[in-house]
Coordinates of C-alpha atoms and ligand atoms in Angstrom, one line a residue:
M2 CA -5.0 10.6 -42.0
T3 CA -5.7 8.1 -44.6
E4 CA -3.7 5.1 -43.3
P5 CA -5.7 1.8 -43.0
R6 CA -6.6 0.8 -39.5
L7 CA -4.2 -1.4 -37.5
N8 CA -5.6 -5.0 -37.1
A9 CA -4.5 -8.6 -37.3
S10 CA -4.5 -8.6 -41.1
R11 CA -2.1 -5.7 -41.3
L12 CA 0.7 -6.8 -39.0
D13 CA 3.0 -7.9 -41.8
R14 CA 2.9 -4.3 -43.2
L15 CA 4.4 -3.0 -40.0
P16 CA 8.2 -2.2 -40.0
A17 CA 9.9 -5.4 -38.7
A18 CA 11.1 -3.8 -35.5
A19 CA 7.6 -2.8 -34.5
R20 CA 5.9 -6.2 -35.2
P21 CA 4.6 -8.1 -32.2
G22 CA 5.5 -11.8 -31.7
A23 CA 2.8 -14.4 -32.3
R24 CA 0.0 -14.5 -29.7
G25 CA -0.1 -17.5 -27.4
Q26 CA -3.1 -19.8 -28.0
G27 CA -5.6 -20.6 -25.3
P28 CA -7.5 -18.4 -22.8
P29 CA -5.8 -15.5 -21.1
G30 CA -4.0 -16.2 -17.9
I31 CA -4.4 -12.7 -16.5
V32 CA -7.4 -10.6 -15.9
H33 CA -6.5 -7.0 -15.7
I34 CA -8.9 -4.4 -14.4
G35 CA -8.4 -0.8 -15.6
L36 CA -7.8 -0.2 -19.3
G37 CA -6.0 3.2 -18.9
A38 CA -2.9 4.3 -20.8
F39 CA -0.7 3.2 -17.8
H40 CA -1.7 -0.4 -18.1
R41 CA -1.2 -0.5 -21.8
A42 CA 2.3 1.0 -21.5
H43 CA 3.4 -0.9 -18.4
Q44 CA 2.1 -4.3 -17.3
A45 CA 1.0 -5.2 -20.9
V46 CA 4.5 -4.4 -22.2
H47 CA 6.2 -6.4 -19.4
T48 CA 3.8 -9.3 -20.0
Q49 CA 4.5 -9.3 -23.7
D50 CA 8.2 -9.3 -23.1
A51 CA 7.9 -12.2 -20.6
G52 CA 6.5 -14.7 -23.0
D53 CA 3.1 -15.8 -24.2
W54 CA 0.6 -15.0 -21.5
G55 CA -2.4 -13.2 -22.6
I56 CA -4.5 -10.6 -20.8
L57 CA -8.2 -10.1 -20.7
A58 CA -8.4 -6.3 -20.0
V59 CA -11.5 -5.1 -18.3
S60 CA -12.7 -1.5 -18.4
P61 CA -14.6 -0.5 -15.3
R62 CA -16.4 2.4 -16.9
S63 CA -15.6 3.9 -20.3
T64 CA -16.0 2.2 -23.6
D65 CA -13.7 4.4 -25.8
V66 CA -10.5 2.5 -25.5
L67 CA -12.3 -0.8 -25.5
E68 CA -14.0 -0.1 -28.8
S69 CA -10.8 1.1 -30.4
L70 CA -9.0 -2.0 -29.3
R71 CA -11.8 -4.3 -30.5
A72 CA -11.7 -2.6 -33.9
Q73 CA -8.0 -3.4 -34.0
D74 CA -8.2 -7.1 -32.9
H75 CA -6.7 -5.7 -29.6
Y76 CA -3.4 -4.7 -31.2
Y77 CA -2.1 -1.2 -30.3
A78 CA 1.2 0.6 -30.3
V79 CA 3.4 2.0 -27.5
L80 CA 5.3 5.1 -28.6
S81 CA 8.4 5.7 -26.6
K82 CA 9.5 9.4 -26.5
E83 CA 12.6 11.1 -25.2
G84 CA 13.9 14.4 -26.4
S85 CA 13.7 14.1 -30.2
H86 CA 13.9 10.3 -30.2
R87 CA 10.7 8.3 -31.0
S88 CA 10.1 4.6 -31.5
S89 CA 6.9 2.5 -31.7
R90 CA 6.2 -1.1 -31.0
V91 CA 2.9 -3.0 -31.4
M92 CA 1.7 -5.0 -28.5
S93 CA -0.2 -8.3 -28.7
S94 CA -0.5 -9.2 -25.0
I95 CA -4.0 -7.9 -24.6
V96 CA -6.0 -10.6 -26.3
D97 CA -9.6 -9.8 -25.2
T98 CA -11.5 -7.0 -23.5
A99 CA -14.7 -6.7 -21.4
H100 CA -16.8 -3.8 -20.2
L101 CA -17.6 -4.4 -16.5
P102 CA -21.0 -2.6 -16.4
T103 CA -22.4 -4.4 -19.4
Q104 CA -20.4 -7.6 -19.6
Q105 CA -20.4 -8.6 -16.0
E106 CA -20.9 -12.3 -16.6
K107 CA -17.9 -12.5 -18.9
V108 CA -15.7 -10.9 -16.2
L109 CA -17.0 -13.1 -13.4
D110 CA -16.5 -16.2 -15.5
A111 CA -13.0 -15.2 -16.3
L112 CA -12.3 -14.7 -12.6
A113 CA -13.7 -18.2 -12.0
S114 CA -11.7 -19.8 -14.8
P115 CA -8.8 -22.2 -13.9
A116 CA -6.9 -20.6 -16.8
T117 CA -6.8 -17.3 -14.9
R118 CA -3.9 -17.3 -12.5
A119 CA -3.5 -13.6 -11.7
V120 CA -5.6 -10.5 -11.6
T121 CA -3.8 -7.2 -11.9
L122 CA -5.3 -3.9 -11.1
T123 CA -4.8 -0.2 -12.1
V124 CA -7.9 1.4 -10.8
T125 CA -6.4 4.5 -9.3
E126 CA -6.4 5.4 -5.6
K127 CA -10.2 6.0 -5.7
G128 CA -11.0 2.4 -6.8
Y129 CA -10.0 0.9 -3.5
R130 CA -12.7 2.8 -1.5
L131 CA -10.2 3.1 1.4
G132 CA -11.1 5.2 4.4
P133 CA -8.6 7.3 6.4
D134 CA -8.0 4.3 8.7
G135 CA -6.9 2.1 5.8
R136 CA -10.1 0.0 5.9
L137 CA -13.0 -0.2 3.4
L138 CA -15.2 2.9 3.6
A139 CA -18.5 1.0 3.6
D140 CA -21.1 3.2 2.0
D141 CA -24.7 2.4 0.9
E142 CA -23.5 1.3 -2.5
L143 CA -21.1 -1.3 -1.1
R144 CA -23.6 -2.5 1.5
A145 CA -26.2 -3.0 -1.2
E146 CA -23.7 -5.0 -3.2
A147 CA -22.7 -7.1 -0.2
A148 CA -26.3 -7.8 0.4
G149 CA -26.6 -9.3 -3.0
G150 CA -27.1 -6.4 -5.4
T151 CA -25.4 -6.2 -8.8
P152 CA -21.7 -5.5 -8.2
R153 CA -20.9 -2.1 -9.7
T154 CA -17.7 -1.4 -7.7
I155 CA -14.4 -3.1 -8.5
I156 CA -14.3 -4.6 -5.0
G157 CA -17.8 -6.0 -5.2
A158 CA -17.1 -7.5 -8.7
L159 CA -13.8 -9.1 -7.5
V160 CA -15.5 -10.7 -4.5
R161 CA -18.4 -12.1 -6.6
G162 CA -15.8 -13.4 -9.1
L163 CA -13.9 -15.1 -6.3
Q164 CA -17.1 -16.6 -5.0
R165 CA -17.7 -18.1 -8.4
R166 CA -14.1 -19.3 -8.4
I167 CA -14.6 -21.2 -5.1
A168 CA -17.7 -22.8 -6.5
A169 CA -15.8 -23.9 -9.6
D170 CA -12.8 -25.1 -7.5
A171 CA -10.6 -23.3 -10.0
G172 CA -7.6 -23.0 -7.7
P173 CA -5.3 -20.4 -6.3
I174 CA -4.9 -16.9 -7.7
A175 CA -2.9 -13.7 -7.2
L176 CA -4.6 -10.4 -6.8
A177 CA -2.0 -7.9 -7.7
S178 CA -2.6 -4.2 -7.1
C179 CA -0.5 -2.0 -9.4
D180 CA -1.7 1.3 -8.0
N181 CA 0.3 4.1 -6.3
L182 CA -0.7 3.1 -2.7
P183 CA 1.6 2.2 0.1
G184 CA 1.4 -1.5 0.8
N185 CA -0.9 -1.9 -2.1
G186 CA -1.1 -5.7 -1.7
A187 CA -2.1 -5.4 1.9
A188 CA -4.6 -2.6 1.1
L189 CA -6.3 -4.7 -1.5
R190 CA -6.4 -7.7 0.9
S191 CA -7.9 -5.6 3.6
V192 CA -10.7 -4.0 1.5
L193 CA -11.7 -7.4 0.1
H194 CA -11.8 -8.9 3.6
D195 CA -13.9 -5.9 4.9
F196 CA -16.3 -6.3 2.0
C197 CA -16.7 -10.0 2.7
W198 CA -17.6 -9.2 6.3
L199 CA -20.4 -7.0 5.1
M200 CA -21.9 -10.1 3.5
P201 CA -24.2 -12.5 5.3
G202 CA -22.0 -14.7 7.6
G203 CA -22.6 -17.9 5.6
E204 CA -21.4 -16.3 2.4
A205 CA -18.5 -14.5 4.1
R206 CA -16.7 -17.4 5.7
P207 CA -15.7 -19.5 2.7
L208 CA -14.6 -16.3 1.0
V209 CA -12.4 -15.2 3.9
E210 CA -10.9 -18.7 4.0
F211 CA -10.1 -18.5 0.3
L212 CA -8.5 -15.1 0.7
E213 CA -6.4 -16.4 3.5
S214 CA -5.3 -19.7 2.0
E215 CA -5.6 -19.6 -1.8
A216 CA -5.1 -15.9 -2.7
G217 CA -1.8 -14.1 -3.1
F218 CA -1.6 -10.4 -2.6
P219 CA 1.8 -9.2 -4.0
S220 CA 2.9 -5.7 -3.2
S221 CA 4.3 -3.8 -6.0
V222 CA 5.9 -0.5 -7.1
V223 CA 5.2 0.4 -10.6
D224 CA 6.7 3.4 -12.4
R225 CA 6.5 4.8 -15.9
I226 CA 5.3 8.2 -16.9
V227 CA 2.4 7.8 -19.3
P228 CA 0.6 11.0 -20.1
A229 CA -2.8 10.9 -21.8
T230 CA -2.3 10.2 -25.5
T231 CA -2.6 13.2 -27.8
E232 CA -3.6 13.5 -31.5
D233 CA 0.0 14.3 -32.2
D234 CA 1.0 11.0 -30.7
L235 CA -1.5 9.2 -32.9
A236 CA -0.3 11.0 -36.0
R237 CA 3.3 10.1 -35.1
V238 CA 2.4 6.4 -34.8
A239 CA 0.5 6.5 -38.1
A240 CA 3.5 8.1 -39.8
E241 CA 5.9 5.6 -38.3
L242 CA 3.8 2.4 -38.7
G243 CA 1.8 3.2 -41.7
V244 CA -1.5 2.2 -39.9
R245 CA -4.1 4.2 -38.0
D246 CA -4.2 3.2 -34.3
R247 CA -6.8 4.8 -32.0
A248 CA -5.6 2.9 -28.9
A249 CA -1.9 3.9 -29.0
V250 CA -0.2 5.2 -25.9
A251 CA 2.9 7.3 -25.6
A252 CA 5.3 7.1 -22.7
E253 CA 8.9 7.8 -21.5
P254 CA 11.4 4.9 -22.2
Y255 CA 11.9 4.2 -18.5
S256 CA 9.8 1.5 -16.9
Q257 CA 10.1 -0.1 -13.4
W258 CA 8.2 -2.8 -11.7
V259 CA 9.2 -4.1 -8.3
S260 CA 7.1 -6.8 -6.7
T261 CA 6.9 -9.4 -4.0
D262 CA 6.6 -12.9 -5.5
E263 CA 3.2 -13.9 -4.2
F264 CA 1.6 -15.6 -7.2
P265 CA 0.3 -18.9 -5.9
G266 CA -1.3 -19.9 -9.2
G267 CA 1.9 -19.1 -11.2
R268 CA 2.8 -16.0 -13.3
P269 CA 4.5 -15.0 -16.5
D270 CA 8.3 -15.0 -16.4
W271 CA 8.3 -11.3 -15.8
A272 CA 11.9 -11.2 -14.6
R273 CA 12.7 -11.6 -18.3
S274 CA 11.2 -8.3 -18.9
G275 CA 13.1 -6.5 -16.1
V276 CA 10.6 -7.0 -13.2
V277 CA 12.5 -7.1 -9.9
F278 CA 11.1 -9.6 -7.4
T279 CA 12.0 -8.8 -3.8
A280 CA 10.8 -9.8 -0.3
D281 CA 10.2 -6.2 0.8
T282 CA 9.0 -3.5 -1.6
A283 CA 8.7 -0.9 1.2
P284 CA 11.9 1.0 0.5
Y285 CA 11.1 1.3 -3.3
E286 CA 7.6 2.2 -2.5
Q287 CA 8.5 5.1 -0.1
A288 CA 11.1 6.4 -2.6
K289 CA 8.7 6.2 -5.5
L290 CA 5.6 7.6 -3.8
R291 CA 7.2 10.3 -1.8
V292 CA 10.1 11.4 -4.1
L293 CA 8.6 10.9 -7.6
N294 CA 4.8 11.2 -7.0
G295 CA 5.2 13.8 -4.2
S296 CA 7.3 16.1 -6.3
H297 CA 5.1 15.5 -9.3
S298 CA 2.1 16.7 -7.3
A299 CA 4.1 19.7 -6.1
L300 CA 5.0 20.7 -9.7
A301 CA 1.4 20.1 -10.8
Y302 CA -0.2 22.5 -8.3
L303 CA 2.5 25.2 -8.2
G304 CA 3.1 24.8 -12.0
G305 CA -0.6 25.0 -12.7
L306 CA -1.0 28.1 -10.5
A307 CA 2.0 29.7 -12.2
G308 CA 0.3 29.1 -15.6
Y309 CA 2.4 26.2 -16.9
E310 CA 0.6 23.8 -19.1
T311 CA 3.1 20.9 -18.7
I312 CA 5.3 19.3 -16.0
A313 CA 8.3 19.7 -18.2
E314 CA 7.7 23.5 -18.4
A315 CA 7.2 23.7 -14.7
V316 CA 10.4 21.9 -13.8
Q317 CA 12.4 23.9 -16.2
D318 CA 11.4 27.1 -14.3
E319 CA 14.3 27.7 -11.9
A320 CA 12.1 29.0 -9.1
L321 CA 9.9 25.8 -9.1
E322 CA 12.8 23.5 -9.7
G323 CA 14.7 25.0 -6.8
F324 CA 11.7 24.8 -4.6
V325 CA 11.2 21.1 -5.4
R326 CA 14.8 20.3 -4.8
S327 CA 14.7 21.9 -1.4
L328 CA 11.4 20.2 -0.6
L329 CA 13.0 16.9 -1.4
T330 CA 16.4 17.4 0.4
E331 CA 15.0 19.1 3.5
E332 CA 11.7 17.5 4.0
V333 CA 11.1 14.4 1.9
L334 CA 14.4 12.4 1.7
P335 CA 15.0 12.5 5.5
T336 CA 11.7 10.6 5.9
V337 CA 12.4 7.8 3.4
D338 CA 13.8 4.7 5.0
A339 CA 15.6 3.1 2.1
P340 CA 19.3 2.5 2.9
E341 CA 19.8 0.4 -0.2
I342 CA 18.8 3.4 -2.5
D343 CA 21.0 6.4 -3.2
L344 CA 18.1 8.8 -2.7
H345 CA 19.9 11.9 -3.9
A346 CA 20.8 10.2 -7.2
Y347 CA 17.2 8.9 -7.4
A348 CA 15.8 12.4 -6.9
D349 CA 18.1 13.7 -9.7
T350 CA 16.9 11.1 -12.1
V351 CA 13.3 11.8 -11.3
L352 CA 13.7 15.5 -12.0
R353 CA 15.5 14.7 -15.2
R354 CA 12.7 12.4 -16.3
F355 CA 10.1 15.2 -15.5
A356 CA 12.1 17.6 -17.8
N357 CA 11.7 15.3 -20.8
P358 CA 10.1 17.8 -23.2
A359 CA 8.6 15.2 -25.5
L360 CA 6.2 14.0 -22.8
K361 CA 4.0 17.0 -22.6
H362 CA 2.4 15.6 -19.4
R363 CA -0.2 18.2 -18.5
T364 CA -0.1 19.7 -15.0
A365 CA -3.9 19.4 -14.9
Q366 CA -3.7 15.7 -15.4
V367 CA -1.2 15.2 -12.5
A368 CA -3.2 17.6 -10.4
S369 CA -6.4 15.6 -10.7
D370 CA -7.7 13.7 -7.6
G371 CA -5.2 15.5 -5.3
S372 CA -7.3 14.7 -2.3
Q373 CA -6.7 11.0 -2.9
K374 CA -3.0 11.4 -3.8
L375 CA -1.6 13.8 -1.2
P376 CA -2.3 11.6 1.8
V377 CA -0.2 8.9 0.2
R378 CA 2.5 11.1 -1.3
L379 CA 3.2 13.8 1.3
L380 CA 1.1 13.8 4.4
G381 CA 3.1 10.9 5.9
A382 CA 6.3 13.0 5.5
I383 CA 4.6 15.9 7.2
R384 CA 3.6 13.8 10.2
Q385 CA 7.1 12.3 10.5
N386 CA 8.7 15.7 10.3
M387 CA 6.5 17.2 12.9
T388 CA 7.0 14.3 15.3
A389 CA 10.8 14.7 14.8
G390 CA 10.5 18.5 15.6
R391 CA 11.2 19.6 12.0
S392 CA 9.0 22.2 10.5
P393 CA 7.1 21.0 7.4
L394 CA 7.4 24.4 5.8
R395 CA 7.5 23.3 2.2
T396 CA 5.2 20.3 2.3
A397 CA 2.7 22.7 3.9
L398 CA 3.1 24.9 0.8
V399 CA 2.3 22.0 -1.4
V400 CA -0.9 21.3 0.6
A401 CA -1.7 25.1 0.4
A402 CA -1.1 25.0 -3.4
W403 CA -3.5 22.0 -3.7
L404 CA -6.1 23.8 -1.6
R405 CA -5.9 27.1 -3.5
Y406 CA -5.9 25.3 -6.9
T407 CA -8.9 23.2 -6.0
A408 CA -10.8 25.8 -4.0
L409 CA -10.5 28.7 -6.4
S410 CA -9.7 27.0 -9.7
V411 CA -8.0 30.0 -11.2
D412 CA -4.3 30.4 -11.9
D413 CA -2.2 33.4 -11.0
R414 CA -3.1 35.2 -14.2
G415 CA -6.8 34.7 -13.6
A416 CA -7.2 31.9 -16.1
E417 CA -9.6 29.1 -15.3
L418 CA -8.0 25.8 -14.1
A419 CA -9.8 22.5 -14.9
V420 CA -10.3 21.0 -11.5
S421 CA -11.1 17.3 -11.1
D422 CA -11.1 16.1 -7.5
P423 CA -13.7 14.1 -5.5
L424 CA -13.4 16.8 -2.8
A425 CA -13.7 19.7 -5.3
D426 CA -17.3 20.7 -4.2
R427 CA -16.5 20.4 -0.5
V428 CA -13.5 22.6 -0.6
R429 CA -14.7 25.3 -3.0
A430 CA -14.3 28.9 -1.9
A431 CA -15.8 31.9 -3.5
D432 CA -12.7 34.1 -3.3
E433 CA -9.4 34.5 -1.6
A434 CA -10.9 36.0 1.6
E435 CA -13.2 33.0 2.1
L436 CA -10.3 30.6 1.4
L437 CA -8.3 32.2 4.1
A438 CA -11.1 32.5 6.6
R439 CA -12.2 28.8 6.1
A440 CA -8.7 27.3 5.6
D441 CA -8.8 25.0 8.6
R442 CA -12.3 23.8 7.9
L443 CA -11.4 23.1 4.2
L444 CA -8.2 21.3 5.3
S445 CA -10.3 19.1 7.6
E446 CA -11.9 17.6 4.5
L447 CA -8.5 16.3 3.5
D448 CA -7.1 15.4 6.9
A449 CA -8.9 16.0 10.1
E450 CA -5.9 15.3 12.3
L451 CA -3.7 17.9 10.5
A452 CA -6.6 20.4 10.5
A453 CA -6.7 20.1 14.3
D454 CA -3.0 20.8 14.7
S455 CA -2.5 24.6 15.2
R456 CA 1.2 24.4 14.2
F457 CA 0.3 23.0 10.9
T458 CA -2.8 25.2 10.2
A459 CA -0.6 28.3 11.0
L460 CA 1.8 27.2 8.3
L461 CA -1.0 26.5 5.9
R462 CA -2.5 29.9 6.3
E463 CA 0.9 31.6 6.0
N464 CA 1.4 29.8 2.7
L465 CA -2.1 30.6 1.4
R466 CA -1.4 34.2 2.2
G467 CA 2.0 34.0 0.4
L468 CA 0.6 32.3 -2.6
G469 CA -2.2 34.9 -2.9
A470 CA 0.1 37.9 -2.4
A471 CA 3.2 36.9 -4.3
G472 CA 2.0 34.2 -6.7
A473 CA 3.2 30.6 -6.9
R474 CA 6.5 31.3 -8.6
A475 CA 7.7 34.0 -6.3
W476 CA 6.4 32.4 -3.2
A477 CA 7.9 29.0 -4.0
A478 CA 11.3 30.7 -4.8
E479 CA 11.2 32.3 -1.3
Q480 CA 10.2 29.1 0.5
G481 CA 12.8 27.2 -1.5
V482 CA 15.7 29.0 0.1
V483 CA 17.5 26.6 2.5
R484 CA 18.3 28.5 5.8
A485 CA 21.4 27.8 7.9
G486 CA 20.7 25.1 10.5
E487 CA 17.4 24.1 9.0
G488 CA 16.2 20.6 9.0
R489 CA 17.8 19.8 12.4
A490 CA 15.4 18.6 15.0
Ligands
CS2_23 C1 1.4 11.0 -11.6 C2 1.6 9.5 -11.8 O1 -0.7 11.5 -12.4 C3 0.0 11.4 -11.4 O2 -0.5 11.6 -10.3 O3 2.2 11.4 -10.5 O4 0.6 9.0 -12.7 C4 3.0 9.2 -12.3 O5 3.2 9.7 -13.6 C5 3.3 7.7 -12.3 O6 3.1 7.2 -11.0 C6 4.7 7.5 -12.8 O7 5.0 6.2 -12.5

């Protein structure tokens, strides 16, 4: 690739349709934490389309994207892909970046600036440090931070920033989680409160007061499929725009953002960019987390075990698609309380989006961090079904597929699977026999309550045996069959 690098001086060489509007002057109004592809293809795009608010994007760990953005004056392209259709646009809403571990002062100052009116977060499920009871899991690292140590966690850094904001009398602010968690606003509020109460009382009180009276915690549902960028995507952007862009992201055209309107310091006119403000996000949230993310995880583990590289390949396999449809109609949709949504139509759209062959979303990417994702996506449906006297046959198969995938890390042809999960070491098994023998124990790492329920563990073992004997495709095909009278309590 010999194209010149994308930067401010080269914007006028871009095709007119791809050129960003002029940047607003003045300091950024939004601090965003989490510089992943999802933010660049979602909130940054909605913010750009809403007007002239700028974003200071903070990377909690890695420096790759941050350095690429800096080399490009923070301009980057979003490539939208569907079937054979491609189109790119350059974004200008990220106006500055900071690296949390090495530029902490810059981040804390931004949180304390009156210009900053909202903080948005995409830090993945792990970033919230939530325990099984929905409260902060206070470990040594968090305790040390609360006692005055350098904040290295996102929660610790946010609280120190707010402390500085109170001292500066910089006014109200929204703290808007954009992660795939149920009640993400309330979850963020609760971990921040819990962190404050780990601090010495004198320090905690003004903070807690601020959280209660000056901070807004909007709940949101965010949705856009944004796989990790590939070299092919970068080549495509270069060909289309005539510039080299190392921070480009590729995504499906679809984008959804539903939020409560709790931004006490003001916010961009996001409704202009299609954001839906509503008093209650719960129905959208259940539909999105259980139907979309739940079936995504199912396809990631079963597809990965069956040897499929991408979600699109997995969902185009009749056996897996049939299984996922029956999982949704028999076990997931009945647990979603969303009378305003046509759930069957929603499920169809979701499966159609997964089949977009241009996306090349890797099963291994969606499979990562399953121990953080499954509780949010599927374990709630399992509990509800069991309480209602319905057998969670297929959801148990997905849990078994996660366990087999993570414990053995080989697919059905014996090829190595790349496992990335905080629980990976704790649920590893040497072979199939050990996996079966220790299934209940390994499950207890994911969910102690389910592991203590013999009805569920019997189903889990049956599914582990089936996956081992028949392989993921054949076993899913068999479990996907809907039997007469099934699903009734
Ligand atoms: C996916 C999500 O990686 C995953 O676990 O299920 O990132 C999914 O692509 C997004 O939530 C779509 O909005």
